[in-house]
mmCIF file of C-alpha atoms in Angstrom:
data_model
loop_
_atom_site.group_PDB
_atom_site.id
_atom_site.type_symbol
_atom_site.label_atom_id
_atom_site.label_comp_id
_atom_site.label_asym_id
_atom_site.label_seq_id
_atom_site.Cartn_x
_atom_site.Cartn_y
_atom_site.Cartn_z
ATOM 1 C CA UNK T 1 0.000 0.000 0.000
ATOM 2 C CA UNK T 2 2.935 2.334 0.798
ATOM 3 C CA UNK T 3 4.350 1.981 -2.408
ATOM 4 C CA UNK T 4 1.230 2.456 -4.615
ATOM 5 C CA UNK T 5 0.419 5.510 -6.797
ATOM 6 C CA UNK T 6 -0.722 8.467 -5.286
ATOM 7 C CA UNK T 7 -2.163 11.509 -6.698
ATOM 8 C CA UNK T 8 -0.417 14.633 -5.657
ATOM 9 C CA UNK T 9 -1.193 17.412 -7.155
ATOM 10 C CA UNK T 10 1.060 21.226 -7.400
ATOM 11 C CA UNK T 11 -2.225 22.376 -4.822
ATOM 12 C CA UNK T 12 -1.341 19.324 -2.303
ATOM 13 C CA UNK T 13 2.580 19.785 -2.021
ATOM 14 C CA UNK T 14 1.666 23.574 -1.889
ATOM 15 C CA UNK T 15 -0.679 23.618 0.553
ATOM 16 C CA UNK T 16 1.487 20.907 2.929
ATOM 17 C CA UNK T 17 4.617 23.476 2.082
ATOM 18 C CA UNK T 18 2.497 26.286 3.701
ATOM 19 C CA UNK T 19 1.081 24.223 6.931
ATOM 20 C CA UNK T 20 4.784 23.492 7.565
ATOM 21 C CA UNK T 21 5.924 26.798 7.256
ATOM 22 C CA UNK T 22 3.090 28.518 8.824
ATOM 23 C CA UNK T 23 4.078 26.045 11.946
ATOM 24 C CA UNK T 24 7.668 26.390 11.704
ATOM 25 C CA UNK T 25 7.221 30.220 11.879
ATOM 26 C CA UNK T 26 4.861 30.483 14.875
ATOM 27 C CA UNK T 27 7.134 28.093 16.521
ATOM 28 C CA UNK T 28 9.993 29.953 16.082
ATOM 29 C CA UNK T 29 8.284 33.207 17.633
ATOM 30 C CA UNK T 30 6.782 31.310 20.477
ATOM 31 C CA UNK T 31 10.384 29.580 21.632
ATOM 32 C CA UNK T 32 11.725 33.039 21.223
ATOM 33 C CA UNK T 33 9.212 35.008 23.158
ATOM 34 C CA UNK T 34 9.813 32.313 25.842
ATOM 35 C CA UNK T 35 13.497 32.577 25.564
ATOM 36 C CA UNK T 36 13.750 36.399 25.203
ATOM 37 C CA UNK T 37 11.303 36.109 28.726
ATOM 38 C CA UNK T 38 12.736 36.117 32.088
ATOM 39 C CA UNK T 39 10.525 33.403 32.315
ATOM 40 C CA UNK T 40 10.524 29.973 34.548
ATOM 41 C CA UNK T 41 13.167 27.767 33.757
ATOM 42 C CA UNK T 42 10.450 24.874 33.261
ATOM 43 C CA UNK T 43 8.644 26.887 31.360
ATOM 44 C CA UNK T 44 12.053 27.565 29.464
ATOM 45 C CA UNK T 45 12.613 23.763 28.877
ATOM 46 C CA UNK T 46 9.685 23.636 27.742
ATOM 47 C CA UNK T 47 8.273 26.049 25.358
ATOM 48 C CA UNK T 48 11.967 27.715 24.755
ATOM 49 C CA UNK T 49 12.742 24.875 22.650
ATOM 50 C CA UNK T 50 11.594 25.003 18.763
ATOM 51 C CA UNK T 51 11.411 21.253 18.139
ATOM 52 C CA UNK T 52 8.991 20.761 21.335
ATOM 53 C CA UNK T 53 6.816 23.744 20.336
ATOM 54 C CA UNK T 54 6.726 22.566 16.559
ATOM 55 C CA UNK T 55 5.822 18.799 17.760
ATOM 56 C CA UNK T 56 2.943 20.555 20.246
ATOM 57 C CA UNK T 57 1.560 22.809 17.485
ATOM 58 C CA UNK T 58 1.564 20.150 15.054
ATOM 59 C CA UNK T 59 -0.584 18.011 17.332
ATOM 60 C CA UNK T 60 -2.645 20.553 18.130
ATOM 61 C CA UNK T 61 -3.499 21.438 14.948
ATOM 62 C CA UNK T 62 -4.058 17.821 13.607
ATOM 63 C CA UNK T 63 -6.096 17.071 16.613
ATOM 64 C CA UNK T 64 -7.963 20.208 16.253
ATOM 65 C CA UNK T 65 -8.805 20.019 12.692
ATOM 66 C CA UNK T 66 -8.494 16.237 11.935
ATOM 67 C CA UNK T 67 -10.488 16.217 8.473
ATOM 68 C CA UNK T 68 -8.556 19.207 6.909
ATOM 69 C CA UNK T 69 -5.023 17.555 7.910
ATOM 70 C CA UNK T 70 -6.354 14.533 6.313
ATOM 71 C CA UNK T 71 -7.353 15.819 3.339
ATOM 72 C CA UNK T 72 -3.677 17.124 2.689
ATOM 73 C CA UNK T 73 -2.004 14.868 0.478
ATOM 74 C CA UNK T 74 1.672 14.713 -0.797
ATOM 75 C CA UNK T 75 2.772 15.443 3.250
ATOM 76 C CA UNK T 76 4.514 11.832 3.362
ATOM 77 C CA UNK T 77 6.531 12.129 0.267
ATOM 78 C CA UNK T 78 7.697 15.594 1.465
ATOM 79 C CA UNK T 79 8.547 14.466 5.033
ATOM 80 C CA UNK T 80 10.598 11.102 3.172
ATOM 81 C CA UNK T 81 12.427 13.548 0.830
ATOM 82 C CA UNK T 82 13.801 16.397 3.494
ATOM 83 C CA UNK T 83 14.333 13.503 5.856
ATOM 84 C CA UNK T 84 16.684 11.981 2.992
ATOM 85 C CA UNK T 85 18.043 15.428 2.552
ATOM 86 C CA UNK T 86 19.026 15.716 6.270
ATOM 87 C CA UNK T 87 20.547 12.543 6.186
ATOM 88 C CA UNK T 88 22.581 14.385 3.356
ATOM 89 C CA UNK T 89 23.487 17.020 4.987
ATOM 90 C CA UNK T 90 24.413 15.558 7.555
ATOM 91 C CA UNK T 91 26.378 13.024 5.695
ATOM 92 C CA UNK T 92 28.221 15.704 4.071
ATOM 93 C CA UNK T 93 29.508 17.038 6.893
ATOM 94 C CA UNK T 94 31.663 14.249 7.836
ATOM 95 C CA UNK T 95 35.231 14.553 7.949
ATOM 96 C CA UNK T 96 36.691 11.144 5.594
ATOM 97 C CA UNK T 97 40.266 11.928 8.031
ATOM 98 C CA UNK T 98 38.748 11.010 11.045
ATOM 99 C CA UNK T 99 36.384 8.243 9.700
ATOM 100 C CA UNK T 100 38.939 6.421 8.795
ATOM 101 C CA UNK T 101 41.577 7.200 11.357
ATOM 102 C CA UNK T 102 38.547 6.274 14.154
ATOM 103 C CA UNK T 103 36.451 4.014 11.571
ATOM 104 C CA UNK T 104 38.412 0.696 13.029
ATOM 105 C CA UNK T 105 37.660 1.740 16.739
ATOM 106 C CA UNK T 106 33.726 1.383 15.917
ATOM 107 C CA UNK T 107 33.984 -1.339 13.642
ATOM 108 C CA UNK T 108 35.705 -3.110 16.814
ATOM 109 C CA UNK T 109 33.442 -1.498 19.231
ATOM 110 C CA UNK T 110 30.288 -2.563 17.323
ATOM 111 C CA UNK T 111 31.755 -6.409 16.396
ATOM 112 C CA UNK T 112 32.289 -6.682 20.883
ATOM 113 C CA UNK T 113 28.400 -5.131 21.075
ATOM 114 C CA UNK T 114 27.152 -7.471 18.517
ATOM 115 C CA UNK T 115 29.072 -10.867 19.798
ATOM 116 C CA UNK T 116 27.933 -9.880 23.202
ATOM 117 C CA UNK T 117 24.367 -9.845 22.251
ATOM 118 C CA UNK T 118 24.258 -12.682 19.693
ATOM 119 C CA UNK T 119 25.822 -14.321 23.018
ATOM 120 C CA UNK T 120 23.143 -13.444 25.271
ATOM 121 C CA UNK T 121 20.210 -14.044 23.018
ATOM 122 C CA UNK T 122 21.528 -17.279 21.702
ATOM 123 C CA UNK T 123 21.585 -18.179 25.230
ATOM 124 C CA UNK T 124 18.416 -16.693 26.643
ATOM 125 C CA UNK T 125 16.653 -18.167 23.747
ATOM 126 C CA UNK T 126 17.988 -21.652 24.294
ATOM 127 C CA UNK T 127 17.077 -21.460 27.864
ATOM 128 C CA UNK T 128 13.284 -20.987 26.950
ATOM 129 C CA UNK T 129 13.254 -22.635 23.408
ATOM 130 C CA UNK T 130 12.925 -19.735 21.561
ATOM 131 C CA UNK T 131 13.136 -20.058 16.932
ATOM 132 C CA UNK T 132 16.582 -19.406 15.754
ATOM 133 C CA UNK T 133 14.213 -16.450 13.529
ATOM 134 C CA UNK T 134 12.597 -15.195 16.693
ATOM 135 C CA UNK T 135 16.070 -14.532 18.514
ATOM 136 C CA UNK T 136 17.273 -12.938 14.673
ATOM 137 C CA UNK T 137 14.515 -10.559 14.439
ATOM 138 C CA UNK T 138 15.324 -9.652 17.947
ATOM 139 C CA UNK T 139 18.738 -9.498 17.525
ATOM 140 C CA UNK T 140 18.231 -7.243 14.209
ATOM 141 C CA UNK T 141 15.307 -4.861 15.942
ATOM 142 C CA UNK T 142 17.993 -4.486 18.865
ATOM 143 C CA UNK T 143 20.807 -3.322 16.581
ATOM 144 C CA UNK T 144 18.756 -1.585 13.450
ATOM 145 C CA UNK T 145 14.878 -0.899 14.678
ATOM 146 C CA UNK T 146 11.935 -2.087 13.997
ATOM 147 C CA UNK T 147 11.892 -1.913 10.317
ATOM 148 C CA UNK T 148 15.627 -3.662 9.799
ATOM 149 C CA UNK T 149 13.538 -6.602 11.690
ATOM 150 C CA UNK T 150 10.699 -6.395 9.065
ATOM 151 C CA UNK T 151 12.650 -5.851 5.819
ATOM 152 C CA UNK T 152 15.244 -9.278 7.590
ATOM 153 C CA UNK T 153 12.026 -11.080 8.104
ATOM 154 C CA UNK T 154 10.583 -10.340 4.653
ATOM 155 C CA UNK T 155 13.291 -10.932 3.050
ATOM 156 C CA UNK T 156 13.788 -14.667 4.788
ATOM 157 C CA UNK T 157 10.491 -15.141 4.370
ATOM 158 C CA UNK T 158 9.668 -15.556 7.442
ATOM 159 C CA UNK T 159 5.827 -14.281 7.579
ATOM 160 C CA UNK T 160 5.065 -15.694 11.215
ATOM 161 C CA UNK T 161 7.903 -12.769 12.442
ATOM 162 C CA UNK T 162 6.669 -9.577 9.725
ATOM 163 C CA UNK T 163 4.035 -7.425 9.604
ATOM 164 C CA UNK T 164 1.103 -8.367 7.479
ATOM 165 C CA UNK T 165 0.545 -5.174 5.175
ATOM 166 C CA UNK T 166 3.801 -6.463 3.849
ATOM 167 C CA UNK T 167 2.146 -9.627 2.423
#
């Protein structure tokens, strides 16, 4: 279903551009006004930080006006594409020196995290009979997330352990 067809029109990816920044703005003068405020420093935590105000506005206004925010299409796509482009970003900011000058430290650090674990599960799951492709999944969910463990389960074909919209 998630990779089916969708019609998105120019008005859709407009009017999900202008949500956004109409919610990025007043977020951005409310964390101000807080911050600019000799105001309580809970209050500060709070409502001085952009992300938190953005998250609360956004659920406001979905909760608020559920059958508007549902009729905007195209807000998916946009969120996958400027998540890719953070990833990006961020990506491009990495210095190659140091990668590779500290890219064997975390290659060791994560093979001692990983033989640790496979250690532990394989032994917790012998202990109460657990499938070799239950302790995997768990393994692979511990180390990647949740959908690492359905695209390794997919993949196996190993239906009992993915989600059904996938099949």
């Amino acid at each position: 279903m998630y990779w089916k067809s969708k019609g998105i029109s120019l008005k859709d990816i407009a009017q999900a551009m202008a949500i956004t920044f109409f919610i990025v703005s007043v977020s951005q003068l409310i964390s101000g006004a807080i911050n600019a405020n000799s105001s309580n420093f809970i209050i500060k935590q709070l409502f001085g930080s952009v992300y938190l105000v953005m998250t609360l506005l956004t659920t406001i206004v979905a909760t608020v006006f559920p059958k508007f925010m549902s009729n905007v299409k195209g807000s998916d796509e946009l969120g996958n594409i400027m998540l890719l482009m953070w990833f990006v970003t961020i990506g491009c900011s990495a210095n190659l020196v140091q990668i590779i000058q500290y890219g064997g430290l975390i290659i060791c650090a994560f093979c001692i995290v990983f033989s640790v674990m496979c250690l532990l599960v394989f032994s917790i799951g012998k202990i109460f009979k657990f499938d070799l492709e239950e302790m995997m999944v768990g393994i692979i969910a511990a180390i990647g997330g949740p959908p690492t463990a359905a695209a390794l389960s997919i993949s196996m074909g190993w239906k009992k352990w993915s989600f059904p919209v996938y099949w």
